[in-house]
XYZ file of C-alpha atoms in Angstrom:
399
model
C 254.352 77.861 108.425
C 251.058 79.021 106.985
C 251.873 77.163 103.834
C 252.422 73.906 105.701
C 249.122 74.286 107.604
C 247.086 74.603 104.433
C 248.732 71.704 102.720
C 249.163 69.468 105.816
C 247.005 66.690 104.173
C 247.900 65.592 100.696
C 245.142 66.009 98.107
C 245.054 62.350 97.211
C 244.356 61.361 100.895
C 241.370 63.753 101.087
C 239.844 62.487 97.923
C 240.143 58.890 99.015
C 238.510 59.670 102.338
C 235.514 61.354 100.540
C 235.177 58.507 98.106
C 235.234 55.906 100.910
C 232.442 57.677 102.729
C 230.275 57.897 99.595
C 230.855 54.201 98.771
C 229.958 53.084 102.259
C 226.796 55.252 102.045
C 225.863 53.616 98.693
C 226.439 50.037 99.994
C 224.366 50.758 103.132
C 221.566 52.065 101.033
C 221.733 49.083 98.714
C 221.739 46.675 101.575
C 218.758 48.382 103.175
C 216.876 48.324 99.925
C 217.679 44.664 99.349
C 216.421 43.745 102.831
C 213.373 45.762 102.389
C 212.397 44.391 98.992
C 213.146 40.823 100.064
C 210.927 41.188 103.126
C 208.113 42.595 101.017
C 208.403 39.783 98.458
C 207.963 37.055 101.036
C 205.729 38.453 103.652
C 202.970 40.178 101.746
C 201.052 37.237 100.018
C 197.716 39.075 99.830
C 199.114 41.903 97.772
C 198.668 41.305 93.997
C 201.518 42.604 92.021
C 203.628 41.591 89.007
C 206.760 39.645 89.578
C 209.760 41.908 89.269
C 213.473 41.413 89.698
C 213.375 42.464 93.283
C 210.664 39.807 94.216
C 211.911 36.960 96.359
C 212.863 33.761 94.494
C 210.809 31.334 96.561
C 207.696 33.624 96.501
C 207.917 33.682 92.725
C 208.188 29.830 92.552
C 205.179 29.465 94.887
C 203.130 31.766 92.756
C 204.058 29.919 89.584
C 203.240 26.543 91.212
C 199.854 27.791 92.322
C 199.033 29.117 88.838
C 199.848 25.858 87.140
C 197.830 23.896 89.708
C 194.785 26.126 89.313
C 194.891 25.747 85.530
C 195.164 21.905 85.798
C 192.474 21.552 88.382
C 189.939 24.010 86.840
C 190.020 22.618 83.299
C 186.654 21.646 81.876
C 185.536 18.023 81.683
C 186.015 16.574 78.302
C 185.585 12.780 78.475
C 182.385 10.817 78.969
C 183.649 9.332 82.261
C 185.654 12.190 83.639
C 187.907 12.044 86.657
C 185.833 14.681 88.467
C 186.691 17.092 91.121
C 183.766 19.065 92.513
C 183.683 22.396 94.197
C 180.150 23.766 94.461
C 178.997 24.394 90.898
C 182.365 23.937 89.237
C 183.060 20.778 87.231
C 186.740 20.223 87.364
C 188.967 17.411 86.126
C 192.552 16.223 85.993
C 193.790 14.037 83.208
C 195.368 10.669 83.976
C 198.778 11.709 82.780
C 198.948 14.402 85.509
C 198.433 11.953 88.337
C 202.020 10.851 88.964
C 203.147 14.484 89.167
C 200.264 15.368 91.482
C 201.017 12.391 93.699
C 204.658 13.529 93.912
C 203.619 17.046 94.858
C 200.858 15.947 97.165
C 202.375 17.447 100.349
C 203.181 20.732 98.712
C 199.723 20.804 97.141
C 197.978 20.234 100.479
C 199.938 22.954 102.222
C 200.255 25.638 99.537
C 197.594 25.496 96.868
C 194.090 26.821 97.635
C 191.530 26.803 94.999
C 189.311 29.251 96.911
C 188.769 30.699 100.296
C 185.640 28.494 100.760
C 187.035 25.163 99.563
C 186.508 22.758 102.382
C 187.429 19.161 101.484
C 189.476 16.436 103.005
C 192.423 15.380 100.768
C 194.052 13.169 103.465
C 193.694 9.421 104.160
C 190.120 8.160 103.613
C 189.386 10.525 100.758
C 189.235 9.117 97.211
C 191.461 11.796 95.624
C 194.884 10.184 96.095
C 193.913 6.694 97.257
C 194.100 4.551 94.105
C 195.693 6.693 91.499
C 192.287 7.451 89.996
C 190.841 10.846 90.640
C 187.161 10.428 91.540
C 185.312 13.383 93.057
C 186.409 15.338 96.067
C 182.661 15.467 96.721
C 181.286 12.216 95.175
C 177.882 13.635 94.479
C 174.642 12.617 96.111
C 171.661 10.387 95.337
C 168.650 12.288 93.991
C 165.158 11.425 92.920
C 165.028 11.159 89.119
C 164.313 14.325 87.137
C 163.443 12.340 84.029
C 161.728 8.923 83.656
C 161.276 6.624 80.633
C 157.747 5.474 81.424
C 157.027 3.248 78.402
C 156.264 1.363 76.474
C 157.060 -2.224 76.897
C 158.805 -3.809 73.772
C 159.001 -0.259 72.287
C 162.820 0.186 72.492
C 163.170 1.510 76.102
C 166.252 -0.483 76.861
C 168.041 0.677 73.734
C 167.145 4.352 74.504
C 168.479 4.101 78.009
C 171.713 2.428 76.937
C 172.232 5.067 74.286
C 171.554 7.958 76.721
C 173.991 6.673 79.231
C 176.805 7.598 76.882
C 176.069 11.255 77.694
C 178.303 12.535 80.544
C 175.465 14.490 82.050
C 173.051 11.567 82.372
C 173.278 9.008 85.192
C 170.727 6.249 85.153
C 169.948 3.131 87.253
C 170.294 -0.048 85.228
C 167.562 -2.264 86.593
C 163.896 -1.272 86.402
C 162.834 -0.024 89.884
C 159.095 -0.533 89.400
C 158.606 1.947 92.253
C 155.422 3.643 91.061
C 153.586 0.415 90.134
C 154.843 -2.350 92.441
C 157.052 -0.909 95.276
C 155.342 2.422 96.094
C 154.785 1.367 99.715
C 158.592 1.330 100.240
C 158.670 5.098 100.214
C 160.699 7.764 98.449
C 163.811 7.233 100.596
C 164.003 3.577 99.332
C 163.518 4.782 95.798
C 166.150 7.483 96.124
C 168.630 4.967 97.448
C 168.343 2.977 94.220
C 169.589 5.886 92.158
C 173.267 6.485 91.227
C 175.151 9.428 92.715
C 175.157 12.505 90.519
C 176.980 15.781 90.505
C 175.256 19.161 90.165
C 174.266 19.647 86.554
C 173.838 15.905 85.872
C 170.379 14.299 85.400
C 169.221 11.287 87.271
C 167.071 8.903 85.184
C 165.306 5.507 85.359
C 163.137 3.464 83.119
C 160.110 1.273 83.949
C 157.987 0.709 80.805
C 154.946 -0.516 82.783
C 154.363 2.974 84.244
C 152.663 4.080 81.055
C 149.835 1.620 81.481
C 149.616 1.915 85.334
C 146.635 4.005 86.401
C 148.160 5.187 89.663
C 151.584 6.140 88.231
C 150.863 9.621 86.894
C 149.508 10.850 90.266
C 152.375 9.341 92.167
C 155.027 10.762 89.977
C 153.320 14.111 90.189
C 153.334 13.854 93.976
C 157.080 13.302 93.894
C 157.709 16.227 91.520
C 155.372 17.964 89.154
C 158.430 19.012 87.149
C 159.448 15.453 86.234
C 160.177 14.988 82.484
C 158.524 11.903 80.962
C 159.755 9.985 77.939
C 157.584 7.414 76.030
C 159.111 5.153 73.375
C 156.228 4.122 71.106
C 156.126 1.598 68.277
C 153.598 0.246 65.811
C 151.095 -1.323 68.149
C 150.705 -4.432 65.950
C 154.466 -5.136 65.732
C 154.801 -4.345 69.429
C 152.049 -6.881 70.381
C 153.768 -9.646 68.330
C 157.085 -8.819 69.963
C 155.421 -8.880 73.403
C 154.086 -12.353 72.640
C 157.464 -13.483 71.339
C 159.058 -12.549 74.642
C 156.467 -14.459 76.600
C 156.763 -17.409 74.341
C 160.525 -17.554 74.957
C 159.806 -17.916 78.713
C 156.674 -20.104 78.498
C 156.774 -22.313 75.391
C 153.420 -23.873 76.252
C 151.258 -20.743 76.073
C 148.321 -20.583 73.604
C 148.817 -19.323 70.010
C 148.899 -15.613 69.252
C 145.683 -16.021 67.291
C 143.781 -17.536 70.238
C 144.935 -14.846 72.635
C 144.088 -12.028 70.221
C 140.406 -12.784 69.598
C 137.616 -13.381 72.095
C 135.787 -14.825 69.205
C 137.603 -15.624 66.032
C 134.355 -15.925 64.011
C 132.981 -12.486 64.995
C 136.533 -10.996 64.936
C 136.109 -9.439 68.349
C 139.527 -8.362 69.653
C 140.340 -9.205 73.360
C 141.380 -5.942 74.746
C 141.908 -7.445 78.201
C 145.047 -9.225 76.951
C 147.915 -6.994 77.951
C 149.791 -7.351 74.682
C 146.712 -5.733 72.921
C 145.871 -3.281 75.658
C 149.312 -1.632 75.929
C 149.089 -0.506 72.228
C 146.025 1.573 72.756
C 148.293 4.575 73.357
C 145.670 7.301 73.276
C 143.737 5.747 76.118
C 146.782 5.640 78.382
C 147.994 9.118 77.379
C 144.597 10.532 78.556
C 145.371 9.397 82.058
C 148.803 11.083 82.041
C 147.540 14.403 80.649
C 145.342 14.803 83.758
C 148.540 15.474 85.670
C 151.280 16.527 83.176
C 151.159 19.019 80.274
C 152.204 17.708 76.849
C 155.230 19.912 77.027
C 156.640 17.610 79.715
C 156.095 14.424 77.755
C 158.358 13.425 74.791
C 157.373 10.626 72.425
C 160.214 8.766 70.782
C 159.622 6.654 67.603
C 160.797 3.135 68.173
C 161.138 2.679 64.413
C 163.262 5.865 64.050
C 165.371 4.762 67.001
C 166.509 1.899 64.724
C 166.718 3.697 61.395
C 168.080 7.065 62.731
C 169.222 6.705 66.367
C 171.222 9.902 66.345
C 168.249 11.892 65.172
C 165.932 10.550 67.846
C 168.670 10.962 70.518
C 169.107 14.559 69.385
C 165.382 15.246 70.139
C 165.784 13.605 73.619
C 168.909 15.609 74.472
C 167.104 18.764 73.519
C 164.105 17.783 75.554
C 166.312 17.254 78.615
C 168.058 20.557 78.137
C 171.431 18.915 77.407
C 174.049 19.617 74.798
C 173.903 17.310 71.735
C 176.855 15.139 72.534
C 175.480 11.795 71.270
C 175.687 11.921 67.500
C 176.138 9.676 64.406
C 179.751 8.963 65.348
C 178.621 6.945 68.379
C 176.683 4.281 66.306
C 177.184 1.501 63.781
C 174.531 -0.797 62.333
C 174.809 -4.372 63.207
C 173.510 -6.338 60.133
C 173.133 -9.618 62.045
C 170.932 -8.227 64.748
C 169.326 -5.619 62.541
C 169.803 -2.980 65.199
C 172.166 -0.053 65.751
C 174.945 -0.591 68.292
C 177.228 1.683 70.230
C 180.784 2.006 69.122
C 181.779 2.616 72.688
C 179.473 1.975 75.610
C 179.385 3.879 78.905
C 182.614 3.113 80.796
C 184.116 0.879 78.018
C 186.226 1.348 74.914
C 184.619 -1.657 73.150
C 181.565 -1.793 70.885
C 178.277 -2.721 72.610
C 175.075 -4.243 71.302
C 171.954 -5.133 73.232
C 171.781 -8.603 74.639
C 170.517 -11.764 73.023
C 167.013 -11.140 74.444
C 166.732 -8.126 72.109
C 165.941 -8.611 68.424
C 164.384 -12.110 68.651
C 162.880 -13.538 65.496
C 159.063 -13.135 65.543
C 156.887 -16.211 64.806
C 154.974 -16.193 61.566
C 151.473 -14.724 62.149
C 148.624 -15.177 59.668
C 148.434 -11.958 57.576
C 144.665 -11.879 58.016
C 145.099 -11.609 61.843
C 147.685 -8.842 61.323
C 145.274 -6.921 59.148
C 142.484 -7.200 61.595
C 144.677 -5.881 64.250
C 145.694 -2.950 62.012
C 142.033 -2.169 61.470
C 141.388 -2.368 65.196
C 144.192 0.022 66.125
C 143.721 2.568 63.335
C 141.179 4.875 65.069
C 143.243 4.822 68.263
C 146.351 5.641 66.228
C 144.653 8.538 64.553
C 143.549 9.989 67.928
C 147.164 9.498 69.264
C 148.626 11.316 66.220
C 146.258 14.228 66.972
C 147.053 14.338 70.660
C 150.837 14.321 70.134
C 150.976 16.397 66.984
C 153.174 13.767 65.313
C 152.390 11.145 62.674
C 154.288 7.909 63.282
C 153.267 6.267 59.957
C 151.912 3.029 61.386
C 148.842 3.080 59.032
C 150.648 4.021 55.793
């Protein structure tokens, strides 16, 4: 009887019951652990942790997606006409090949990807981000008063300089000459600002009006706008410049008097007529005196019109340094056009085609009596010497 009580349950049945209890306990623990880790993986987005095997599948995919988008949208601008996305001081861009994929993921992008906690832009209808397949700026920039102005001189090479500078991605310039500080000053600064192109932070707004250099009121007016304005003057041999000036006028008014009759008040005495604008503009030292009453020489850069033809990359390097910009415009941007006798751009701003200045540039000069040319050289020589001394640079016009 005692024997039957001790061994009433077979050993195999007891072992099976113990094993079943242990197995159920393990399964319950695993299930609880699974639920806990899955919940943590999907409901704690602010916790930064490495993806592990227990992290939720969709949380991992969302994190991967956000990482890829950030890399694409925060890449640095590399082209001269970038597809720009702005966020405060960041310059961001997306390449054209990414656009179809971005368009496809637009809805997910809008709802999931955040570049920063403070990003506040409208990507919906009405914005320019997804409208046309081209990625312009999320913030398209704003119109600013120019920080740098090409103030002279007429027929010195100002148009060539401006066209060359516009290749630089950090320079935005108005094409037409505003003539604000000499002819349109009464229109006010708001009118002037509205003429300027929109720029992003870090870009420089520029304009060029060559007549400013010889306008007496221009220095004080520009100073009143901003005493920090950087000024650029393209100068050229004053004799050659005067002949070029006359050639331009002759093309518009074929019936004007001869160059000789306009140059001299009295040919017999050899007295030069300094009231003629073509002669007056070339007295650079006189005009520079007026500018130095308001701006230090450190804010004025003089560009050689001759070197702009013979070594455009060299002169453009000096200008880029003066403006505080990286030297992006180099020899690779130019080729020399034998027909026009001028350097041309291999690729102009916003174009993949070569670009030379128009037909009005590089006109053939009329033949001028060598005696008149020499008299003009003698007239300009003392003014040139003073100009060399003032600028600390010899331009070689009297060699």
